[in-house]
PDB file of C-alpha atoms and ligand atoms in Angstrom:
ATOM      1  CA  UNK A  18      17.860   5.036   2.126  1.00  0.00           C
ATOM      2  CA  UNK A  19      17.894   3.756   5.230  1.00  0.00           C
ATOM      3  CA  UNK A  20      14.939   2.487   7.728  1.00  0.00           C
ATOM      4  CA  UNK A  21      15.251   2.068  10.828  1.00  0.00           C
ATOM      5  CA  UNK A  22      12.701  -0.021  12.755  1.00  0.00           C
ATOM      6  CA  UNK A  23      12.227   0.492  16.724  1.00  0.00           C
ATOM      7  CA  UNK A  24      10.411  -2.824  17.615  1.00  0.00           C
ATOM      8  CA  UNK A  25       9.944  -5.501  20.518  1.00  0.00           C
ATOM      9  CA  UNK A  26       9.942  -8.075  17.714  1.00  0.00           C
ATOM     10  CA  UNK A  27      12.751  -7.704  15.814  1.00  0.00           C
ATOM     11  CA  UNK A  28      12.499 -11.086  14.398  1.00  0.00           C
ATOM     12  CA  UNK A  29       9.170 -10.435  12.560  1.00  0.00           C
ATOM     13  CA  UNK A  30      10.722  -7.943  10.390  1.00  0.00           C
ATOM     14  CA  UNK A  31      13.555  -9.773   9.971  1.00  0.00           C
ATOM     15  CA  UNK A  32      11.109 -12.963   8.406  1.00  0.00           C
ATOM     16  CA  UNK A  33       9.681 -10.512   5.751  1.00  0.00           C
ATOM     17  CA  UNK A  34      12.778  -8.927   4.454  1.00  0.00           C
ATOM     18  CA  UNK A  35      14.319 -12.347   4.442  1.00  0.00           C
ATOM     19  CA  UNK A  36      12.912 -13.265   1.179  1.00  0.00           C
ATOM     20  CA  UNK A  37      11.891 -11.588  -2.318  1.00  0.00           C
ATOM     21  CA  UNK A  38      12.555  -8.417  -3.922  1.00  0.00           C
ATOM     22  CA  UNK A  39      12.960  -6.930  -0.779  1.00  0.00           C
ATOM     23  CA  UNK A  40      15.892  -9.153   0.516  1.00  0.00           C
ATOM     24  CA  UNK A  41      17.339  -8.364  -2.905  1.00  0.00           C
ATOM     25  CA  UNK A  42      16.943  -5.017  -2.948  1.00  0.00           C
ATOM     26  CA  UNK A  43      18.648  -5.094   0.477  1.00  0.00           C
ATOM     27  CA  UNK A  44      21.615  -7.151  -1.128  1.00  0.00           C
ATOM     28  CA  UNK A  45      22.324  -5.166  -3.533  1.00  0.00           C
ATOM     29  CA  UNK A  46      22.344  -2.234  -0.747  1.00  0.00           C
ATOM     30  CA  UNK A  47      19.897  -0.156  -1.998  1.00  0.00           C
ATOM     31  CA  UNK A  48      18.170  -0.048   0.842  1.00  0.00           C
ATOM     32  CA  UNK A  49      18.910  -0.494   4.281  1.00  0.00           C
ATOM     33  CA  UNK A  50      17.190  -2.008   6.979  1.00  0.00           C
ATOM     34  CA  UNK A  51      18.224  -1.619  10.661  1.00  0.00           C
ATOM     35  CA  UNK A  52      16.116  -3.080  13.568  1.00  0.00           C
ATOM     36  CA  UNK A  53      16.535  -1.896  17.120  1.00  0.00           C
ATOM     37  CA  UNK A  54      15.150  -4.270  20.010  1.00  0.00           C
ATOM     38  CA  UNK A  55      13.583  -1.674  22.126  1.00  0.00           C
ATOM     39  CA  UNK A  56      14.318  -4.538  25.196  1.00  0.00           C
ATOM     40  CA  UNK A  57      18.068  -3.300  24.665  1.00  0.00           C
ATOM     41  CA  UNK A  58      16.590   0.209  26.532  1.00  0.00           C
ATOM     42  CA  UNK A  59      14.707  -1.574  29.127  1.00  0.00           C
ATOM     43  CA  UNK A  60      14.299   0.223  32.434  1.00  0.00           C
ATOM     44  CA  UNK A  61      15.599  -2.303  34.083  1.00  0.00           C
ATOM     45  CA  UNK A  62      17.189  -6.144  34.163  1.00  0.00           C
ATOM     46  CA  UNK A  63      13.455  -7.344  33.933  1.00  0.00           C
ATOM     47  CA  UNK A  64      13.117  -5.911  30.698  1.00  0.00           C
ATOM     48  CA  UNK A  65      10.639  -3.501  31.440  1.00  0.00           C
ATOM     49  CA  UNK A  66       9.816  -1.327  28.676  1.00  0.00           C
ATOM     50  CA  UNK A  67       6.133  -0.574  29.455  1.00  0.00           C
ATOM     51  CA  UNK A  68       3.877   0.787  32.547  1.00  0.00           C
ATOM     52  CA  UNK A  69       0.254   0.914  33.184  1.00  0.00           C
ATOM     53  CA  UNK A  70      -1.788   4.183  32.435  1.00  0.00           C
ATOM     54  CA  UNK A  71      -2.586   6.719  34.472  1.00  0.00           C
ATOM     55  CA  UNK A  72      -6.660   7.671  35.237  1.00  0.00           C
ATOM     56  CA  UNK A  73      -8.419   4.321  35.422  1.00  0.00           C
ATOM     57  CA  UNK A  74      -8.834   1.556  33.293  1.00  0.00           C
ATOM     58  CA  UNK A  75      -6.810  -1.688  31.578  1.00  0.00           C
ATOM     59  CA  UNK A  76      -3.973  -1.870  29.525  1.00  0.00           C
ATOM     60  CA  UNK A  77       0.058  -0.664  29.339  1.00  0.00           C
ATOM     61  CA  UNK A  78       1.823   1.491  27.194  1.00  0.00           C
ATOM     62  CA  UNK A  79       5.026   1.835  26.113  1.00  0.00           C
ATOM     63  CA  UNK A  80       7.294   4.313  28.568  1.00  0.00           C
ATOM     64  CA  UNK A  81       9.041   7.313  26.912  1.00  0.00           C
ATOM     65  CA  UNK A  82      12.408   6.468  28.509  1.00  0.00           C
ATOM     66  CA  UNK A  83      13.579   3.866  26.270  1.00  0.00           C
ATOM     67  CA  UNK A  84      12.006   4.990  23.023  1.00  0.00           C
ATOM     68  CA  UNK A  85      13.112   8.172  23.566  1.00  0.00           C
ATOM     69  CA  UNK A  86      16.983   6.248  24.337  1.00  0.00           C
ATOM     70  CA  UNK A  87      16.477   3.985  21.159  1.00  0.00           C
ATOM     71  CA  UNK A  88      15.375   7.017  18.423  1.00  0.00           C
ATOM     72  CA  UNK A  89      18.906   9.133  20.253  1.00  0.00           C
ATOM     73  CA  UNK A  90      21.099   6.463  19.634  1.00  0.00           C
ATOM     74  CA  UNK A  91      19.568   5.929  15.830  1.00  0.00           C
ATOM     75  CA  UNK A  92      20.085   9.853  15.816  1.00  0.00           C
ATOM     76  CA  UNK A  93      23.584  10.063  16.511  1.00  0.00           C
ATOM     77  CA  UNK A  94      24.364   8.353  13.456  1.00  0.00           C
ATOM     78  CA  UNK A  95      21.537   9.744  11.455  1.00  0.00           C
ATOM     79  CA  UNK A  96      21.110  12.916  12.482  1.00  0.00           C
ATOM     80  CA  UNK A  97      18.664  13.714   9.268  1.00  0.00           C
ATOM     81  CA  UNK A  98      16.024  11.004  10.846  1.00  0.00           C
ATOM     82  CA  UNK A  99      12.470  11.608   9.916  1.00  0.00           C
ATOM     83  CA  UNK A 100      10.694   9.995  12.804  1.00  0.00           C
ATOM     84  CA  UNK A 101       7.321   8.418  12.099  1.00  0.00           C
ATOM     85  CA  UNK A 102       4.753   6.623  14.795  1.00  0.00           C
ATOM     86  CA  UNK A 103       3.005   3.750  12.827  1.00  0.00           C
ATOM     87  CA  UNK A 104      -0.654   4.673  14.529  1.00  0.00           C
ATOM     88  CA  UNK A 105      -3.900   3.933  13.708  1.00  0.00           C
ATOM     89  CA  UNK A 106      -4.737   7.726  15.009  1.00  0.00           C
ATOM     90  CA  UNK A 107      -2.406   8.905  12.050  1.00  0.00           C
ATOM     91  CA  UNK A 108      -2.709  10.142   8.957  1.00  0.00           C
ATOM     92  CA  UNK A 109      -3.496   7.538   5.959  1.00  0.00           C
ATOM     93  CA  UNK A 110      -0.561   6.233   4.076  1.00  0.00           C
ATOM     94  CA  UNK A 111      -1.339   6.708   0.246  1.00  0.00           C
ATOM     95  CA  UNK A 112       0.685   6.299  -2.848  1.00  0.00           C
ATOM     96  CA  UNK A 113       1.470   9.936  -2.831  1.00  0.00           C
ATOM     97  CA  UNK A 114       3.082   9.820   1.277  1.00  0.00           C
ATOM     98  CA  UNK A 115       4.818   6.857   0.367  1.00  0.00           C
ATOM     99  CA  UNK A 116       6.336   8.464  -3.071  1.00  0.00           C
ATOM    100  CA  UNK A 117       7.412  11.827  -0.633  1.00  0.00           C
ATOM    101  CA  UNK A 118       9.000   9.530   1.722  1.00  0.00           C
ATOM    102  CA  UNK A 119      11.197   7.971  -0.823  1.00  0.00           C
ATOM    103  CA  UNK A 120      13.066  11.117  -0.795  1.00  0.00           C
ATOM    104  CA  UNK A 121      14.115  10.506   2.979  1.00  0.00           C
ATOM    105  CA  UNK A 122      17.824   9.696   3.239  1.00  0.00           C
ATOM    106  CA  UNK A 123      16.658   7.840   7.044  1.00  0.00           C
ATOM    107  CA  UNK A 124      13.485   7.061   8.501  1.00  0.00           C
ATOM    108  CA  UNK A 125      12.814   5.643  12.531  1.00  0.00           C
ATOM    109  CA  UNK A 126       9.558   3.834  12.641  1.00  0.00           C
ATOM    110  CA  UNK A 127       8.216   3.393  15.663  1.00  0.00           C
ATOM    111  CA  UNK A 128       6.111   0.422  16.028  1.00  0.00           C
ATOM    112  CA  UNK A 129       4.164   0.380  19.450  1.00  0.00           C
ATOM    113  CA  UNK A 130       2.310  -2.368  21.254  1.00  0.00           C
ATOM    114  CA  UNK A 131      -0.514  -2.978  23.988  1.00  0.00           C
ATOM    115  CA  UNK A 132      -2.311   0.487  24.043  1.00  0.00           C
ATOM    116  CA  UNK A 133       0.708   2.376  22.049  1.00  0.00           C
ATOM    117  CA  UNK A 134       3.095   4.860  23.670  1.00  0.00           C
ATOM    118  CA  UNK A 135       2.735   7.670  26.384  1.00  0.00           C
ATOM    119  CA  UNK A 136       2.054  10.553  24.496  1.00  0.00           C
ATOM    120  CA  UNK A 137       4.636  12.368  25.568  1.00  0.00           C
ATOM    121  CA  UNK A 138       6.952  10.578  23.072  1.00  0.00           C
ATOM    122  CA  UNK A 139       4.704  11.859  20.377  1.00  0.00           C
ATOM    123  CA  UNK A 140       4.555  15.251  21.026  1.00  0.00           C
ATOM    124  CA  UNK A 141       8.378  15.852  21.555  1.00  0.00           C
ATOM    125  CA  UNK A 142      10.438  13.495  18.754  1.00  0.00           C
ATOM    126  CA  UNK A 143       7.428  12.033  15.883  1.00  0.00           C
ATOM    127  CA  UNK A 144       7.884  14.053  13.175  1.00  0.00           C
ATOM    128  CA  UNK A 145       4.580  12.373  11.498  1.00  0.00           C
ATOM    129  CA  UNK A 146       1.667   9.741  12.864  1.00  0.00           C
ATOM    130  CA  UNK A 147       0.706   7.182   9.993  1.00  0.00           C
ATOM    131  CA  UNK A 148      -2.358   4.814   9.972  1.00  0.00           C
ATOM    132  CA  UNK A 149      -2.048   1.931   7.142  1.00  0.00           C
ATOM    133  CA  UNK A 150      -5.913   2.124   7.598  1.00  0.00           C
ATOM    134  CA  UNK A 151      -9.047   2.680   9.430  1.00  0.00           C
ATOM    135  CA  UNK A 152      -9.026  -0.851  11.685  1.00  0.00           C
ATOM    136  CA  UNK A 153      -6.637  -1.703  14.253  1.00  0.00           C
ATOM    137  CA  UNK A 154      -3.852  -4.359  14.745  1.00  0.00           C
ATOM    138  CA  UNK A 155      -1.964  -5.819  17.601  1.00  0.00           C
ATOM    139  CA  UNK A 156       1.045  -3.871  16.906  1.00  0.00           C
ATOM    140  CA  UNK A 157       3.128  -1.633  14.661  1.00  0.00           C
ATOM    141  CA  UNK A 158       5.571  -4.210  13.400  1.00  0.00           C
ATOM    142  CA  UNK A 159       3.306  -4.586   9.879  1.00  0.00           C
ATOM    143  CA  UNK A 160       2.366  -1.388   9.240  1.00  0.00           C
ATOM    144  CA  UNK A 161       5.628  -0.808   9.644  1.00  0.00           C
ATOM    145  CA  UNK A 162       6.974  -3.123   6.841  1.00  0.00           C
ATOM    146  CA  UNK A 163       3.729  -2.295   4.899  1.00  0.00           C
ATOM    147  CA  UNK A 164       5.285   1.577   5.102  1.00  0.00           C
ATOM    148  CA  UNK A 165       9.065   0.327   3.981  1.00  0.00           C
ATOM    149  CA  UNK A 166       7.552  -1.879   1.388  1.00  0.00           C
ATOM    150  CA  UNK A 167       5.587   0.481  -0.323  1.00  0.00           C
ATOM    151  CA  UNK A 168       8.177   3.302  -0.163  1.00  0.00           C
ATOM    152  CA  UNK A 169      10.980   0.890  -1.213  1.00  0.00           C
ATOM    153  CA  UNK A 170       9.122   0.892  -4.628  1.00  0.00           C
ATOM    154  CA  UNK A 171      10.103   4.736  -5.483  1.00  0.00           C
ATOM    155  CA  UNK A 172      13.713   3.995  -4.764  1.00  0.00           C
ATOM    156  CA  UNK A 173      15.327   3.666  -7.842  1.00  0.00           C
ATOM    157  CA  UNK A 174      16.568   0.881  -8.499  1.00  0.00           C
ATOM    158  CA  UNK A 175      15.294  -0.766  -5.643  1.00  0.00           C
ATOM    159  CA  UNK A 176      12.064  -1.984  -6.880  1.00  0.00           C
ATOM    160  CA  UNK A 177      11.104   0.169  -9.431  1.00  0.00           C
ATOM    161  CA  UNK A 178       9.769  -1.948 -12.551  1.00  0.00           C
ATOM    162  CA  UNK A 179       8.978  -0.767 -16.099  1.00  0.00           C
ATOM    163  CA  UNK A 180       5.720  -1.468 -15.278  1.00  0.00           C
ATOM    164  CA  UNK A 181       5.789   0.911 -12.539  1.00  0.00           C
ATOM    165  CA  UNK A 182       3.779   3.583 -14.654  1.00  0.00           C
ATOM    166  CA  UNK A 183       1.318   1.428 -15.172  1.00  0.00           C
ATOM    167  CA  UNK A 184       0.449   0.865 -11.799  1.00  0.00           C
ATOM    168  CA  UNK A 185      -3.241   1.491  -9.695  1.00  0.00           C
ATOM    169  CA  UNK A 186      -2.906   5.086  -8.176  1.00  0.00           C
ATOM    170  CA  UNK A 187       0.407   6.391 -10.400  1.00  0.00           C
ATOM    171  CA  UNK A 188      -2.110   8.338 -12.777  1.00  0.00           C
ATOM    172  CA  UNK A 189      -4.987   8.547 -10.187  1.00  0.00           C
ATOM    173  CA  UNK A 190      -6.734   5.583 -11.311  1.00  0.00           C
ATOM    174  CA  UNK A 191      -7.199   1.758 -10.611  1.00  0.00           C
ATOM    175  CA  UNK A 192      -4.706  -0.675 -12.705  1.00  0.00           C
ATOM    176  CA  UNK A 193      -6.695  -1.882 -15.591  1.00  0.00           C
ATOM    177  CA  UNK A 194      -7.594  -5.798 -15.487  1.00  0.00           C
ATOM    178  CA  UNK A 195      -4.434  -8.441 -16.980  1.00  0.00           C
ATOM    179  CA  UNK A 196      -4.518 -11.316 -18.744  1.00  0.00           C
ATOM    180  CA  UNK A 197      -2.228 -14.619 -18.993  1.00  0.00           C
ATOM    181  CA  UNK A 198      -2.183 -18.253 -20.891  1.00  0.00           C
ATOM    182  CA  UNK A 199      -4.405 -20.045 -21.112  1.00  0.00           C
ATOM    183  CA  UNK A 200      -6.634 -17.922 -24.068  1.00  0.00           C
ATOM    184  CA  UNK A 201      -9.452 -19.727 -22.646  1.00  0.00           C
ATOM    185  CA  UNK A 202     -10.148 -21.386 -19.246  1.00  0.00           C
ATOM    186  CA  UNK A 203     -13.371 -23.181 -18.172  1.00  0.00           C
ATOM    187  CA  UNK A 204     -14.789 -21.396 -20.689  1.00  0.00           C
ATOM    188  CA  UNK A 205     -13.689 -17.886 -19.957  1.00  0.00           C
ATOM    189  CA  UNK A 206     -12.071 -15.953 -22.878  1.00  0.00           C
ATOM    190  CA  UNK A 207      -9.161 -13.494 -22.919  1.00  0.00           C
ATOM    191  CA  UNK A 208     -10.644 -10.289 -24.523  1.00  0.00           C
ATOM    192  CA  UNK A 209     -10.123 -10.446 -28.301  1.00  0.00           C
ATOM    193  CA  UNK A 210      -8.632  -7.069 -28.442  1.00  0.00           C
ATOM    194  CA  UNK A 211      -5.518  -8.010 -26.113  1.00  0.00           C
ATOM    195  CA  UNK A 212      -4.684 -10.811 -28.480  1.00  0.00           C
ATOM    196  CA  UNK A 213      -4.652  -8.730 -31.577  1.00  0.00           C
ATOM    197  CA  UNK A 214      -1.268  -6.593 -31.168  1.00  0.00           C
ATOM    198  CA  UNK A 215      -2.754  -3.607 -32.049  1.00  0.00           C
ATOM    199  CA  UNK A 216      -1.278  -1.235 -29.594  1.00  0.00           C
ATOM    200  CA  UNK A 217      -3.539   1.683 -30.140  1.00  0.00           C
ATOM    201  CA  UNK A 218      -6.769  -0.421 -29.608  1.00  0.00           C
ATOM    202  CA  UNK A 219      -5.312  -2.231 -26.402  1.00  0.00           C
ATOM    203  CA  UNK A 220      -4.228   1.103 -24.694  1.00  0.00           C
ATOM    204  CA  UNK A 221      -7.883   2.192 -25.276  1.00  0.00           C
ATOM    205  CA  UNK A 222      -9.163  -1.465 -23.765  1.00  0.00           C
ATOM    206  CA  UNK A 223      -6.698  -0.717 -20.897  1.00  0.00           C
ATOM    207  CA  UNK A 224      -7.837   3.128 -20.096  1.00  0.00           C
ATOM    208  CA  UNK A 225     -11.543   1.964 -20.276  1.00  0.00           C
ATOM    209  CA  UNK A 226     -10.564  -0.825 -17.889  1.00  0.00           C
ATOM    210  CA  UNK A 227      -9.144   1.127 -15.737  1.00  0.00           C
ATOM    211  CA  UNK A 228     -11.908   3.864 -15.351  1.00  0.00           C
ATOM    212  CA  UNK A 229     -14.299   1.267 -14.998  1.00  0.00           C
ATOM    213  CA  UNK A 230     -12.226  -0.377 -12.052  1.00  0.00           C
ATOM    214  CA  UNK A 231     -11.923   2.549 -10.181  1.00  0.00           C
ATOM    215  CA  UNK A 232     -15.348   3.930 -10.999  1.00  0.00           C
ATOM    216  CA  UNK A 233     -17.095   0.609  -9.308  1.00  0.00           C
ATOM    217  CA  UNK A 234     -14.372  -0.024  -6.849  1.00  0.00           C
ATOM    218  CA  UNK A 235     -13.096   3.503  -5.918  1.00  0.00           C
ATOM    219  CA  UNK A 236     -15.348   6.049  -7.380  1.00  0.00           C
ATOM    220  CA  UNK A 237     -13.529   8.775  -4.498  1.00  0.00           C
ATOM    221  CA  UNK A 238     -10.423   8.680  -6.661  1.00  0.00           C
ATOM    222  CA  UNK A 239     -11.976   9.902  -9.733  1.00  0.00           C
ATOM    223  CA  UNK A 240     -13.364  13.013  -7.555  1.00  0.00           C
ATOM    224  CA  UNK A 241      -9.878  13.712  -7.183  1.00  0.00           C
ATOM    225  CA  UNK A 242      -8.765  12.953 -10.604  1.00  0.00           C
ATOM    226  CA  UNK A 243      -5.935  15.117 -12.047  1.00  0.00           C
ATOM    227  CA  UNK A 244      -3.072  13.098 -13.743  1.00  0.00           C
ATOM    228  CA  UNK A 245      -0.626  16.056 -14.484  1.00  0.00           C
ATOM    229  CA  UNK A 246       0.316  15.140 -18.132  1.00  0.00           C
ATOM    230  CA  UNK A 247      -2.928  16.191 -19.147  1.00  0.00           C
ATOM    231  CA  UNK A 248      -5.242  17.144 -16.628  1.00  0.00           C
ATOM    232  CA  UNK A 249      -7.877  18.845 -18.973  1.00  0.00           C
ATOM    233  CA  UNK A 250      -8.152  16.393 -21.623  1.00  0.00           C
ATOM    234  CA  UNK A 251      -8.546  13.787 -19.141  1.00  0.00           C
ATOM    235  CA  UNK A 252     -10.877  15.355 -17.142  1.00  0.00           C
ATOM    236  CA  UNK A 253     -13.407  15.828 -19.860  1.00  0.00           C
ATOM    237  CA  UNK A 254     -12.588  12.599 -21.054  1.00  0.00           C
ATOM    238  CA  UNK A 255     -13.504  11.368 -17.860  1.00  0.00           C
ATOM    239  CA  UNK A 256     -16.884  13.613 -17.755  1.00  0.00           C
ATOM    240  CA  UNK A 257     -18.438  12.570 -21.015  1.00  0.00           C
ATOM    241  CA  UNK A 258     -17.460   8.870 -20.405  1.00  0.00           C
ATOM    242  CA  UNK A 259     -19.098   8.743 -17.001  1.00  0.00           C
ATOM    243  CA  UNK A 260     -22.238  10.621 -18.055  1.00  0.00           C
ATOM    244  CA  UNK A 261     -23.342  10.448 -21.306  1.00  0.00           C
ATOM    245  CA  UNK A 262     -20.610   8.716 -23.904  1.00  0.00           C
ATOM    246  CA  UNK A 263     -22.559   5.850 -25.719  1.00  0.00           C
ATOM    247  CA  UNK A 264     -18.875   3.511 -25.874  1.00  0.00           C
ATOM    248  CA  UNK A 265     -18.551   3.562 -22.249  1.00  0.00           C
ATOM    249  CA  UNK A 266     -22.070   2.610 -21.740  1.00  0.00           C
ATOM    250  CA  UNK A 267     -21.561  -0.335 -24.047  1.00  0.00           C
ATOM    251  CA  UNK A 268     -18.053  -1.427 -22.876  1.00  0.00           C
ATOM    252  CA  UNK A 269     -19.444  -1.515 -19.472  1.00  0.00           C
ATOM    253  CA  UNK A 270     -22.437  -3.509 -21.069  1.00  0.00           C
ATOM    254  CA  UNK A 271     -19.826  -5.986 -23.096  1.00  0.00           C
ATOM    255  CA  UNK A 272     -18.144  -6.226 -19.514  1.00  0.00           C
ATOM    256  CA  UNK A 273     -20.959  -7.337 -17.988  1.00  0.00           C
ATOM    257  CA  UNK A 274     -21.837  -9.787 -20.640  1.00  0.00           C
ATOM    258  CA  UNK A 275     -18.722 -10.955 -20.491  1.00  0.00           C
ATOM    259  CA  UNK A 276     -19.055 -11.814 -16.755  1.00  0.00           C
ATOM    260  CA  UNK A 277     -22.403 -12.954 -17.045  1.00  0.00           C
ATOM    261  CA  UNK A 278     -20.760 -15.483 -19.750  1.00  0.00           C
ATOM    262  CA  UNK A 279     -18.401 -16.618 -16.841  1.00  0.00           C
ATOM    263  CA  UNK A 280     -20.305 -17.335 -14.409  1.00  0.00           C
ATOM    264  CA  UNK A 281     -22.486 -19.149 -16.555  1.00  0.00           C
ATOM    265  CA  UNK A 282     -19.601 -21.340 -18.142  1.00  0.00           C
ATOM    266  CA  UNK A 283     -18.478 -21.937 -14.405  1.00  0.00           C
ATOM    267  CA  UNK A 284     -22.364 -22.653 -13.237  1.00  0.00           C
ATOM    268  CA  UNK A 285     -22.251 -25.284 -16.000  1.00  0.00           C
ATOM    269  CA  UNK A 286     -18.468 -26.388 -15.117  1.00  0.00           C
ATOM    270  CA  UNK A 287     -19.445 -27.110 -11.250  1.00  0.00           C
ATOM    271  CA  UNK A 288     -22.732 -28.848 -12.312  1.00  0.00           C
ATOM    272  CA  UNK A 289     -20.907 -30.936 -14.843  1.00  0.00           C
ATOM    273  CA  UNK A 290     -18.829 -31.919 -11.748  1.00  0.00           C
ATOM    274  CA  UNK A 291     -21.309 -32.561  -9.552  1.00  0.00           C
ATOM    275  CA  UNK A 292     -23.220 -34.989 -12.322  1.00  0.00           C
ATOM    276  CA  UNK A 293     -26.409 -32.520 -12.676  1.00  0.00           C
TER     277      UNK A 293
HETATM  278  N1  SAM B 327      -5.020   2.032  21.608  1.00  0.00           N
HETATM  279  C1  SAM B 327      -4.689   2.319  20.245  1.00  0.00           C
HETATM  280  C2  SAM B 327      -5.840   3.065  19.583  1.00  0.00           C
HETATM  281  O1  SAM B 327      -6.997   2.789  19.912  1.00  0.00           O
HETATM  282  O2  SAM B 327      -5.580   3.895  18.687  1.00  0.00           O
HETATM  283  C3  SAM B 327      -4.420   1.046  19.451  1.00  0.00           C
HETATM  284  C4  SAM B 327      -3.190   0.336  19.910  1.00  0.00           C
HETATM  285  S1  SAM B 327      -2.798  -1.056  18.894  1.00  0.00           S
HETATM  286  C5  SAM B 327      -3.593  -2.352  19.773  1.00  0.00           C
HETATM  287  C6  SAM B 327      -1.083  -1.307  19.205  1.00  0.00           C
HETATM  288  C7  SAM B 327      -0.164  -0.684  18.198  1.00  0.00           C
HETATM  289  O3  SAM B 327      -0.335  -1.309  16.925  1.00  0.00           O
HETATM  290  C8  SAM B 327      -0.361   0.795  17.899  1.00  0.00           C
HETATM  291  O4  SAM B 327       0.172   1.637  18.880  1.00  0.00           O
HETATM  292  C9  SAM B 327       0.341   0.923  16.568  1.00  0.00           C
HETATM  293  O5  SAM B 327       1.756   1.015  16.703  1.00  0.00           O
HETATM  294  C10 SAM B 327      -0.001  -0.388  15.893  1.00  0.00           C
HETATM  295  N2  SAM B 327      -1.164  -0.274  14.985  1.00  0.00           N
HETATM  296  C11 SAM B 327      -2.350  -0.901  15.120  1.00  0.00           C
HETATM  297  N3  SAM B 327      -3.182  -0.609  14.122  1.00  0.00           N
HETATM  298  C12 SAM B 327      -2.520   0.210  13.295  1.00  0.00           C
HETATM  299  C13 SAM B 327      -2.867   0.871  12.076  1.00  0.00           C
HETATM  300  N4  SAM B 327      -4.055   0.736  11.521  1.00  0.00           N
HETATM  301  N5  SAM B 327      -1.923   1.649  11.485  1.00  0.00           N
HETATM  302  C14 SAM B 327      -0.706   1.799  12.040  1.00  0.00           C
HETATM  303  N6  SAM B 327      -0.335   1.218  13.209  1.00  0.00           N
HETATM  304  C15 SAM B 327      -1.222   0.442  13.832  1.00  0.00           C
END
């Protein structure tokens, strides 16, 4: 797949994909990553790429002219181009865009500055608008990597991980909470059952984790709960755990007992370094 990035900073892109599983994943060609310095269309030998607005008020936006130049030029080549306006007047980018996107062969992003772009550009050649979120940044250039990043990760062999499966938002809920060495740190225990090796018993610990993550932290998601492998089963699973079943109530009370314990043993850690 390849991405295509219509930017006036090429070189902030450039300092992400640089380094990590990205850069490898780039390496090893299976993804591409193509930056076009919208300067390169400028109006004229000032560089202009913007005006002010029309009606009244501050700002400038980008002109159509050399957008419009930059996404032909990508086009000629990739002719297939999905063209998508990083925005924060888009739609949200979830898990489930990013996972349709990954079946793109070529994507432009567009990532504006100042006020964004005339909106002519919009309505004739963006396919879609995409927000990363409901808040708004200087400029496109990270939503845009935050859109390749995220998609990069259905590409197969790109990023994909065994643990991919396991992942917050692949079945609809949360990731449940992980554990590493040490067993026990300032007084903080790693759950018994995740030391034991009994598989069944852990998967449980993890599901029940999970659930609880996402019903403190994003309680929306389990409104639209409906993991296809077994939507029924889970649902009801779901229903009597939220409401009424008795181990849920008491996991959530061992969780909470288990934090209380924390921050306890790190109360008594911190005084113990102060000298109380
Ligand atoms: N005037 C615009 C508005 O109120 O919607 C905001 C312009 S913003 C300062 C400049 C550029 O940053 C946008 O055109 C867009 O490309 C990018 N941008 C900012 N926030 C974003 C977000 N949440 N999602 C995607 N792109 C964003």
């Amino acid at each position: 797949m390849v991405f295509h990035i219509i930017t006036l900073f090429p070189q902030m892109v450039k300092g992400y994909l640089d380094v990590g599983i990205l850069s490898r994943a780039i390496a090893e060609k299976r993804i591409e990553v193509e930056t076009h310095n919208l300067r390169d269309f400028a109006l004229n030998r000032y560089g202009q790429i913007d005006d002010t607005i029309f009606g009244y008020g501050k700002g400038m936006l980008f002109r159509p002219e050399p957008v419009f130049q930059a996404a032909e030029k990508i086009k000629k080549d990739h002719p297939q181009s999905k063209v998508i306006f990083l925005t924060p007047q888009g739609k949200k980018l979830d898990h489930k865009k990013a996972r349709q996107l990954s079946r793109e062969k070529s994507l432009i992003l567009i990532a504006a500055r100042y006020e964004g772009m005339d909106a002519r550009i919009v309505e004739s050649i963006v396919d879609e608008e995409i927000s990363i979120g409901d808040y708004v940044l200087t400029g496109g250039e990270l939503p845009a990597l935050v859109l390749l990043d995220t998609v990069s990760r259905f590409i197969e062999g790109a990023i994909k991980t065994e643990s991919a499966d396991e992942e917050s938002f692949e079945k609809g809920l949360l990731e449940y909470d992980h554990y590493t060495k040490p067993l026990e740190y300032n007084g903080m225990k790693v759950p018994e059952v995740l030391r034991g090796g009994d598989h069944k018993k852990i998967d449980e610990f993890r599901l029940k984790s999970g659930i609880r993550k996402t019903y403190f932290n994003r309680p929306d998601l389990l409104l639209d709960y409906d993991y296809p492998a077994d939507v029924k089963e889970t649902r009801n699973i779901l229903k009597i755990w939220l409401r009424k079943n008795k181990s849920l109530r008491d996991y959530l009370r061992d969780i909470e007992n288990i934090s209380k314990e924390w921050k306890n043993a790190r109360r008594n850690s911190k005084d113990r370094r102060s000298g109380c």
